[in-house]
Amino acid sequence: MPSLPSAASAADMNQVEYLGLCDRTAVEWETLRNYEMFSLSPDGSFPMMKASRSKAVRLADREVMMVGGGRCFRVSLSNHPTQNKLQS
């Protein structure tokens, strides 16, 4: 299989902005599926991703954290632009 292409430098990249939704109710760590995004805060700040049953990855710096359990808020990226974004 071919490898993923990569950008030569940051100058070859575009700036992007993602919209997302954050659950209002916390869920148990065990209910998240692998590679599902979550936040420890109900406002969705500092999103993370569940990597395995006992590991999470902070998306800001790709730091791997060991996790034994707890509660978190699911984060879902939205693929529907808002009216404000369409008018820009």
mmCIF file of C-alpha atoms in Angstrom:
data_model
loop_
_atom_site.group_PDB
_atom_site.id
_atom_site.type_symbol
_atom_site.label_atom_id
_atom_site.label_comp_id
_atom_site.label_asym_id
_atom_site.label_seq_id
_atom_site.Cartn_x
_atom_site.Cartn_y
_atom_site.Cartn_z
ATOM 1 C CA MET A 1 0.000 0.000 0.000
ATOM 2 C CA PRO A 2 1.244 3.528 -0.696
ATOM 3 C CA SER A 3 2.212 5.804 2.152
ATOM 4 C CA LEU A 4 0.361 8.989 3.042
ATOM 5 C CA PRO A 5 1.550 12.126 1.265
ATOM 6 C CA SER A 6 2.974 14.848 3.468
ATOM 7 C CA ALA A 7 3.335 18.594 3.168
ATOM 8 C CA ALA A 8 6.871 19.820 2.562
ATOM 9 C CA SER A 9 6.499 22.689 5.031
ATOM 10 C CA ALA A 10 3.931 24.698 6.964
ATOM 11 C CA ALA A 11 3.883 27.179 4.064
ATOM 12 C CA ASP A 12 2.336 24.402 1.938
ATOM 13 C CA MET A 13 -0.528 23.983 4.414
ATOM 14 C CA ASN A 14 -3.852 25.765 4.748
ATOM 15 C CA GLN A 15 -5.301 27.071 7.989
ATOM 16 C CA VAL A 16 -8.545 25.310 8.913
ATOM 17 C CA GLU A 17 -11.225 25.788 11.511
ATOM 18 C CA TYR A 18 -13.539 23.006 12.655
ATOM 19 C CA LEU A 19 -16.946 23.292 14.252
ATOM 20 C CA GLY A 20 -18.017 20.671 16.720
ATOM 21 C CA LEU A 21 -20.645 19.641 19.202
ATOM 22 C CA CYS A 22 -20.025 18.647 22.804
ATOM 23 C CA ASP A 23 -22.440 16.514 24.826
ATOM 24 C CA ARG A 24 -24.042 18.280 27.764
ATOM 25 C CA THR A 25 -23.976 15.143 29.887
ATOM 26 C CA ALA A 26 -20.795 13.348 30.898
ATOM 27 C CA VAL A 27 -20.343 9.688 30.000
ATOM 28 C CA GLU A 28 -18.138 6.975 31.466
ATOM 29 C CA TRP A 29 -14.727 6.445 29.849
ATOM 30 C CA GLU A 30 -15.581 2.807 29.184
ATOM 31 C CA THR A 31 -18.522 3.791 26.939
ATOM 32 C CA LEU A 32 -16.292 5.687 24.491
ATOM 33 C CA ARG A 33 -15.169 3.766 21.427
ATOM 34 C CA ASN A 34 -11.526 3.802 20.331
ATOM 35 C CA TYR A 35 -10.658 6.935 18.312
ATOM 36 C CA GLU A 36 -13.704 8.818 19.617
ATOM 37 C CA MET A 37 -13.069 12.442 20.584
ATOM 38 C CA PHE A 38 -13.865 13.754 24.061
ATOM 39 C CA SER A 39 -13.187 16.602 26.455
ATOM 40 C CA LEU A 40 -12.838 16.723 30.206
ATOM 41 C CA SER A 41 -14.796 19.981 30.157
ATOM 42 C CA PRO A 42 -18.461 20.480 29.180
ATOM 43 C CA ASP A 43 -17.427 23.351 26.897
ATOM 44 C CA GLY A 44 -15.411 20.963 24.702
ATOM 45 C CA SER A 45 -12.106 22.702 25.271
ATOM 46 C CA PHE A 46 -8.808 20.833 24.960
ATOM 47 C CA PRO A 47 -10.195 17.893 22.954
ATOM 48 C CA MET A 48 -8.670 14.455 23.303
ATOM 49 C CA MET A 49 -9.085 11.130 21.546
ATOM 50 C CA LYS A 50 -9.448 7.692 23.080
ATOM 51 C CA ALA A 51 -6.678 5.532 21.606
ATOM 52 C CA SER A 52 -7.291 2.291 23.495
ATOM 53 C CA ARG A 53 -8.946 0.932 26.614
ATOM 54 C CA SER A 54 -6.303 2.592 28.772
ATOM 55 C CA LYS A 55 -4.841 5.429 26.667
ATOM 56 C CA ALA A 56 -5.918 8.862 25.461
ATOM 57 C CA VAL A 57 -4.152 11.346 23.192
ATOM 58 C CA ARG A 58 -4.288 15.116 23.689
ATOM 59 C CA LEU A 59 -4.910 16.546 20.223
ATOM 60 C CA ALA A 60 -3.105 19.826 20.947
ATOM 61 C CA ASP A 61 0.318 18.202 21.447
ATOM 62 C CA ARG A 62 -0.244 14.477 20.706
ATOM 63 C CA GLU A 63 0.795 13.588 24.259
ATOM 64 C CA VAL A 64 -0.328 10.081 25.265
ATOM 65 C CA MET A 65 -1.937 9.766 28.690
ATOM 66 C CA MET A 66 -2.715 6.621 30.660
ATOM 67 C CA VAL A 67 -6.379 6.415 31.733
ATOM 68 C CA GLY A 68 -7.957 4.065 34.254
ATOM 69 C CA GLY A 69 -11.498 5.439 34.152
ATOM 70 C CA GLY A 70 -13.581 8.508 34.791
ATOM 71 C CA ARG A 71 -16.198 10.698 33.162
ATOM 72 C CA CYS A 72 -15.846 12.862 30.060
ATOM 73 C CA PHE A 73 -17.874 14.707 27.428
ATOM 74 C CA ARG A 74 -18.150 13.344 23.877
ATOM 75 C CA VAL A 75 -17.088 15.744 21.124
ATOM 76 C CA SER A 76 -18.339 15.369 17.553
ATOM 77 C CA LEU A 77 -16.996 17.376 14.646
ATOM 78 C CA SER A 78 -19.729 18.972 12.572
ATOM 79 C CA ASN A 79 -19.722 18.808 8.788
ATOM 80 C CA HIS A 80 -22.569 21.312 8.467
ATOM 81 C CA PRO A 81 -21.443 24.938 8.086
ATOM 82 C CA THR A 82 -23.419 27.567 9.932
ATOM 83 C CA GLN A 83 -25.098 30.488 8.180
ATOM 84 C CA ASN A 84 -22.459 32.880 9.559
ATOM 85 C CA LYS A 85 -19.671 30.856 7.942
ATOM 86 C CA LEU A 86 -21.511 30.737 4.609
ATOM 87 C CA GLN A 87 -21.841 34.524 4.505
ATOM 88 C CA SER A 88 -18.114 35.151 5.158
#
